[in-house]
Tab-separated table of C-alpha atoms in Angstrom:
chain	number	residue	atom	x	y	z
J	1	ILE	CA	21.068	10.492	17.475
J	2	THR	CA	22.622	7.022	17.403
J	3	SER	CA	25.246	6.275	14.742
J	4	VAL	CA	27.086	3.176	13.568
J	5	TYR	CA	30.030	3.327	11.163
J	6	GLY	CA	32.178	0.701	9.498
J	7	GLN	CA	35.153	0.989	7.145
J	8	VAL	CA	37.411	-1.386	5.227
J	9	ASN	CA	40.799	-0.622	3.651
J	10	VAL	CA	42.527	-2.891	1.136
J	11	GLN	CA	45.763	-2.736	-0.871
J	12	PRO	CA	45.209	-5.001	-3.895
J	13	VAL	CA	48.524	-3.997	-5.525
J	14	SER	CA	51.571	-2.069	-4.413
J	15	GLY	CA	50.865	1.652	-4.149
J	16	LEU	CA	47.073	1.348	-4.487
J	17	THR	CA	44.826	1.794	-1.433
J	18	LEU	CA	41.048	1.375	-1.689
J	19	THR	CA	38.648	2.434	1.070
J	20	GLY	CA	34.939	1.780	1.517
J	21	GLY	CA	32.599	2.733	4.321
J	22	VAL	CA	28.975	2.629	5.427
J	23	ARG	CA	27.271	4.677	8.135
J	24	ASN	CA	23.797	4.639	9.662
J	25	ASP	CA	22.431	7.629	11.568
J	26	ASP	CA	19.227	7.043	13.549
J	27	HIS	CA	17.806	10.406	14.597
J	28	SER	CA	14.962	10.615	17.110
J	29	ARG	CA	13.257	13.425	15.164
J	30	PHE	CA	14.105	12.644	11.525
J	31	GLY	CA	14.448	8.857	11.360
J	32	ALA	CA	17.246	6.640	10.057
J	33	LYS	CA	19.528	7.217	7.094
J	34	THR	CA	22.198	4.915	5.654
J	35	LEU	CA	25.140	6.482	3.833
J	36	PHE	CA	27.952	5.104	1.684
J	37	ALA	CA	31.436	6.333	0.809
J	38	GLY	CA	34.383	4.976	-1.110
J	39	GLY	CA	37.614	6.055	-2.687
J	40	GLY	CA	41.088	5.187	-3.778
J	41	VAL	CA	44.636	6.556	-3.797
J	42	TRP	CA	47.274	5.289	-6.232
J	43	VAL	CA	50.907	6.287	-5.692
J	44	LEU	CA	52.919	5.647	-8.864
J	45	PRO	CA	56.693	5.104	-9.026
J	46	THR	CA	56.988	8.359	-11.004
J	47	GLY	CA	55.948	10.404	-7.948
J	48	THR	CA	52.425	10.857	-9.288
J	49	VAL	CA	49.515	10.430	-6.865
J	50	LEU	CA	45.998	9.821	-8.242
J	51	ARG	CA	42.946	10.202	-6.014
J	52	GLY	CA	39.215	9.706	-6.399
J	53	SER	CA	36.257	9.342	-4.058
J	54	TYR	CA	32.472	9.302	-3.748
J	55	SER	CA	30.560	10.141	-0.570
J	56	GLU	CA	27.092	10.792	0.789
J	57	GLY	CA	26.045	13.081	3.623
J	58	PHE	CA	23.143	13.578	6.036
J	59	LYS	CA	22.928	16.400	8.572
J	60	ALA	CA	19.978	17.016	10.853
J	61	PRO	CA	19.197	20.625	11.831
J	62	SER	CA	20.903	21.730	15.035
J	63	LEU	CA	18.957	22.672	18.155
J	64	TYR	CA	19.873	26.319	17.459
J	65	GLN	CA	18.533	26.127	13.900
J	66	LEU	CA	15.298	24.594	15.186
J	67	PHE	CA	14.545	26.437	18.424
J	68	SER	CA	16.568	29.685	18.705
J	69	GLU	CA	15.164	33.144	18.040
J	70	TYR	CA	15.952	32.466	14.371
J	71	GLY	CA	14.726	28.864	14.523
J	72	ASN	CA	12.369	27.072	12.175
J	73	GLN	CA	10.853	23.827	13.447
J	74	ALA	CA	9.730	22.900	9.917
J	75	LEU	CA	13.345	22.419	8.777
J	76	ARG	CA	14.263	19.183	7.017
J	77	PRO	CA	17.668	17.440	7.217
J	78	GLU	CA	20.331	18.267	4.675
J	79	GLN	CA	21.270	15.457	2.304
J	80	ALA	CA	24.075	15.436	-0.247
J	81	HIS	CA	26.195	13.267	-2.485
J	82	GLY	CA	29.308	14.122	-4.405
J	83	TRP	CA	32.511	12.948	-6.012
J	84	GLU	CA	36.008	14.242	-6.579
J	85	ALA	CA	39.054	13.311	-8.617
J	86	GLY	CA	42.528	14.740	-8.543
J	87	ALA	CA	46.220	14.251	-9.097
J	88	GLU	CA	49.455	15.378	-7.475
J	89	GLN	CA	52.974	15.304	-8.873
J	90	ARG	CA	55.920	15.193	-6.489
J	91	PHE	CA	59.408	16.452	-7.355
J	92	LEU	CA	62.869	16.811	-5.823
J	93	ASP	CA	62.607	13.667	-3.714
J	94	GLY	CA	59.286	14.816	-2.257
J	95	ARG	CA	60.453	18.346	-1.361
J	96	ALA	CA	58.091	19.893	-3.923
J	97	ALA	CA	54.634	19.026	-5.218
J	98	ILE	CA	51.799	20.494	-7.283
J	99	GLY	CA	48.291	19.119	-7.600
J	100	ALA	CA	44.681	19.832	-8.421
J	101	THR	CA	41.293	18.323	-7.608
J	102	TYR	CA	37.917	18.691	-9.337
J	103	PHE	CA	34.731	18.048	-7.372
J	104	GLU	CA	30.950	18.098	-7.716
J	105	ARG	CA	28.342	18.043	-4.956
J	106	ARG	CA	24.545	17.936	-5.194
J	107	SER	CA	22.519	18.819	-2.112
J	108	THR	CA	18.859	18.682	-1.192
J	109	ASP	CA	17.252	20.687	1.619
J	110	LEU	CA	20.483	22.605	2.248
J	111	ILE	CA	20.023	24.675	5.416
J	112	ASN	CA	20.581	28.367	4.775
J	113	PHE	CA	19.881	31.630	6.616
J	114	ALA	CA	17.151	33.812	5.096
J	115	SER	CA	17.250	37.516	5.953
J	116	CYS	CA	14.027	39.462	6.448
J	117	SER	CA	13.500	42.923	4.949
J	118	VAL	CA	11.520	45.688	6.643
J	119	GLY	CA	7.812	45.507	5.821
J	120	THR	CA	7.881	41.883	4.661
J	121	THR	CA	4.720	39.800	4.880
J	122	ASP	CA	6.578	36.477	5.062
J	123	PRO	CA	5.036	34.746	8.117
J	124	LEU	CA	8.409	33.152	8.977
J	125	CYS	CA	9.876	36.643	9.422
J	126	PHE	CA	7.841	37.050	12.603
J	127	ALA	CA	8.651	35.514	15.958
J	128	PRO	CA	6.821	32.200	16.501
J	129	GLY	CA	3.347	32.861	17.861
J	130	SER	CA	3.415	36.551	16.877
J	131	THR	CA	2.110	38.505	13.903
J	132	THR	CA	3.708	41.810	14.902
J	133	THR	CA	7.202	41.071	16.271
J	134	GLN	CA	9.472	40.876	13.239
J	135	ARG	CA	12.784	39.050	13.493
J	136	PHE	CA	16.032	39.643	11.622
J	137	GLY	CA	15.819	36.336	9.731
J	138	TYR	CA	15.315	32.607	10.007
J	139	TYR	CA	16.793	29.290	8.903
J	140	SER	CA	15.247	27.708	5.828
J	141	ASN	CA	15.851	24.859	3.384
J	142	VAL	CA	17.161	25.291	-0.163
J	143	SER	CA	15.375	22.459	-1.953
J	144	ARG	CA	18.150	21.898	-4.508
J	145	ALA	CA	21.754	23.143	-4.624
J	146	PHE	CA	24.746	22.318	-6.806
J	147	ALA	CA	28.417	23.071	-6.284
J	148	ASN	CA	31.458	22.264	-8.360
J	149	GLY	CA	34.952	23.594	-8.499
J	150	ILE	CA	38.675	23.149	-8.746
J	151	GLU	CA	41.159	23.278	-5.897
J	152	ALA	CA	44.851	23.599	-6.741
J	153	ALA	CA	47.760	23.436	-4.307
J	154	GLY	CA	51.532	23.500	-4.328
J	155	ARG	CA	54.385	23.290	-1.867
J	156	ILE	CA	58.179	23.463	-1.950
J	157	ALA	CA	61.049	23.161	0.498
J	158	PRO	CA	63.907	24.718	-1.521
J	159	PHE	CA	66.434	24.210	1.264
J	160	ALA	CA	66.590	22.968	4.832
J	161	GLY	CA	64.374	24.908	7.222
J	162	LEU	CA	62.233	26.749	4.650
J	163	THR	CA	58.810	25.598	3.457
J	164	ILE	CA	56.468	27.515	1.147
J	165	ASP	CA	52.951	26.396	0.290
J	166	GLY	CA	49.813	27.797	-1.247
J	167	ASN	CA	46.402	26.867	-2.579
J	168	TYR	CA	43.666	28.349	-4.741
J	169	ALA	CA	40.001	27.373	-4.983
J	170	TRP	CA	37.369	28.252	-7.556
J	171	ILE	CA	33.982	27.086	-6.311
J	172	ALA	CA	30.658	27.707	-8.028
J	173	SER	CA	27.803	27.027	-5.603
J	174	GLU	CA	24.308	27.779	-6.881
J	175	ASP	CA	20.672	27.473	-5.903
J	176	ARG	CA	19.068	24.971	-8.290
J	177	SER	CA	15.589	24.903	-6.725
J	178	PRO	CA	13.087	24.377	-9.583
J	179	GLY	CA	10.831	27.387	-10.120
J	180	ALA	CA	12.457	29.473	-7.373
J	181	ALA	CA	13.165	33.168	-7.907
J	182	THR	CA	16.703	32.466	-6.697
J	183	PHE	CA	17.389	29.758	-9.309
J	184	GLY	CA	20.950	30.139	-10.583
J	185	LYS	CA	21.944	32.580	-7.827
J	186	GLN	CA	25.136	32.092	-5.848
J	187	LEU	CA	24.556	30.503	-2.446
J	188	ALA	CA	24.873	32.959	0.406
J	189	ARG	CA	28.234	33.600	2.106
J	190	ARG	CA	30.229	31.381	-0.245
J	191	PRO	CA	32.967	33.262	-2.117
J	192	ARG	CA	33.690	31.979	-5.599
J	193	HIS	CA	37.443	32.584	-5.368
J	194	THR	CA	39.813	32.082	-2.416
J	195	TRP	CA	43.553	31.597	-2.036
J	196	ASN	CA	46.079	31.124	0.746
J	197	ALA	CA	49.864	31.293	0.868
J	198	ALA	CA	52.302	30.662	3.705
J	199	ALA	CA	56.047	30.577	4.315
J	200	ASN	CA	57.847	29.174	7.352
J	201	TYR	CA	61.527	29.107	8.270
J	202	THR	CA	63.025	27.165	11.168
J	203	PHE	CA	66.626	27.560	12.267
J	204	ARG	CA	68.389	24.372	13.306
J	205	ASP	CA	67.616	23.886	17.033
J	206	GLY	CA	66.504	27.522	17.129
J	207	PRO	CA	63.664	29.941	16.529
J	208	SER	CA	61.093	29.656	13.769
J	209	PHE	CA	59.232	32.374	11.887
J	210	GLY	CA	56.200	32.271	9.639
J	211	ALA	CA	53.879	34.448	7.585
J	212	ALA	CA	50.547	33.673	5.930
J	213	VAL	CA	48.213	35.562	3.603
J	214	ARG	CA	44.535	34.674	3.225
J	215	TRP	CA	42.322	36.188	0.525
J	216	ALA	CA	38.607	35.705	-0.133
J	217	GLY	CA	36.686	37.134	-3.062
J	218	GLU	CA	33.289	38.762	-2.934
J	219	SER	CA	30.238	36.842	-1.812
J	220	PHE	CA	26.611	37.636	-1.051
J	221	ASP	CA	24.858	37.635	2.299
J	222	ASN	CA	21.408	36.739	0.984
J	223	ALA	CA	19.848	34.257	-1.407
J	224	SER	CA	18.759	36.973	-3.871
J	225	ASN	CA	22.384	38.195	-4.188
J	226	THR	CA	21.460	41.821	-3.455
J	227	THR	CA	23.646	42.283	-0.347
J	228	ARG	CA	27.310	42.106	-1.359
J	229	LEU	CA	30.144	41.161	0.990
J	230	ALA	CA	33.385	42.741	-0.198
J	231	PRO	CA	36.596	40.758	-0.787
J	232	TYR	CA	39.262	40.924	1.901
J	233	THR	CA	42.880	40.049	2.585
J	234	LEU	CA	44.255	38.956	5.972
J	235	VAL	CA	47.929	38.728	6.932
J	236	ASP	CA	49.156	36.641	9.873
J	237	LEU	CA	52.657	36.499	11.400
J	238	ARG	CA	54.158	34.173	13.979
J	239	ALA	CA	57.440	33.520	15.795
J	240	GLU	CA	58.580	30.816	18.213
J	241	LEU	CA	61.728	30.755	20.353
J	242	PRO	CA	63.024	27.753	22.340
J	243	ILE	CA	64.114	28.543	25.892
J	244	SER	CA	64.922	24.905	26.714
J	245	PRO	CA	64.767	21.575	24.857
J	246	LYS	CA	61.145	21.129	25.971
J	247	VAL	CA	59.792	24.661	26.384
J	248	ARG	CA	59.172	27.296	23.721
J	249	VAL	CA	57.853	30.853	23.830
J	250	PHE	CA	55.598	31.927	20.982
J	251	VAL	CA	53.901	35.082	19.702
J	252	ARG	CA	51.292	35.185	16.959
J	253	GLY	CA	49.646	38.115	15.193
J	254	GLU	CA	46.423	37.638	13.240
J	255	ASN	CA	45.056	40.227	10.812
J	256	VAL	CA	48.133	42.330	11.557
J	257	PHE	CA	47.077	45.124	9.166
J	258	ASP	CA	43.711	45.459	10.945
J	259	GLU	CA	41.610	44.711	7.865
J	260	GLN	CA	37.930	45.647	8.253
J	261	TYR	CA	35.806	42.919	6.682
J	262	GLN	CA	32.576	40.955	7.000
J	263	THR	CA	31.781	37.300	6.433
J	264	VAL	CA	28.179	37.915	7.553
J	265	TYR	CA	26.466	41.253	6.884
J	266	ARG	CA	26.561	43.581	9.931
J	267	TYR	CA	28.373	41.008	12.065
J	268	GLY	CA	31.688	42.152	13.504
J	269	THR	CA	34.976	40.347	12.931
J	270	LEU	CA	38.219	40.485	14.890
J	271	GLY	CA	40.644	43.247	14.036
J	272	ARG	CA	44.343	43.054	14.779
J	273	SER	CA	44.883	40.323	17.403
J	274	ILE	CA	48.098	39.428	19.220
J	275	TYR	CA	48.602	36.192	21.163
J	276	ALA	CA	51.622	35.130	23.214
J	277	GLY	CA	52.334	32.185	25.433
J	278	ILE	CA	54.517	29.276	26.445
J	279	ARG	CA	54.336	25.770	24.960
J	280	GLY	CA	55.909	22.789	26.703
J	281	ARG	CA	56.319	19.055	26.112
J	282	PHE	CA	56.982	16.754	29.088
């Protein structure tokens, strides 16, 4: 693939930044595609920030999606276009802020993983060149898909050293393929609700400590929405201690309560994990 990209940024008035871009991807297997994007950010004297953008996307199937044991050489490239608009309000001289963004995205030929059930007669559920060796699944295109949602975020630094932030997302992503049995179904492995929260405290010229909580609602592993993936909550902790002006020792714990969860049906995920090390700047 050979790509060329150009972008221009202008500030027609104080506080307003406009951006426009064009990109051309020339793929040896799928041909050339020209894409456009543009947006603007307006920072008002009141501490209000307004944002809006439009963008287009093109993604050719990966070598793994085409030629692996789950590959499908008939795959077509993903194409999408979407827009978003949002606002943020800053308070306390920038130490606090809340904001929200609404977005919509329409996709064609979205690449998805299709699972194969025992006894299926779908020819793509058999290894290429075989009519007897069934495989677990294969990559396929969703001819039409639509997603929209709201993402909200907030942050505050109530006093020196402490920062608290969080975000919540509601995202409805559906199969909109005309005439398909999966029309209106939730796209696989995309939870409708997620949220994150984190707090960090740093002592002056001293150690720092942090905690984060990540939650994801239920999703489905397959296009027909018959295989449910349960919601889960993960808690992470971290600490960092300076041993010199340029060297720090850190320890980090991920999924400290050893939550058992799946983001893909029957695929394992890491349990409690502890990492420690030394970080230096020279």
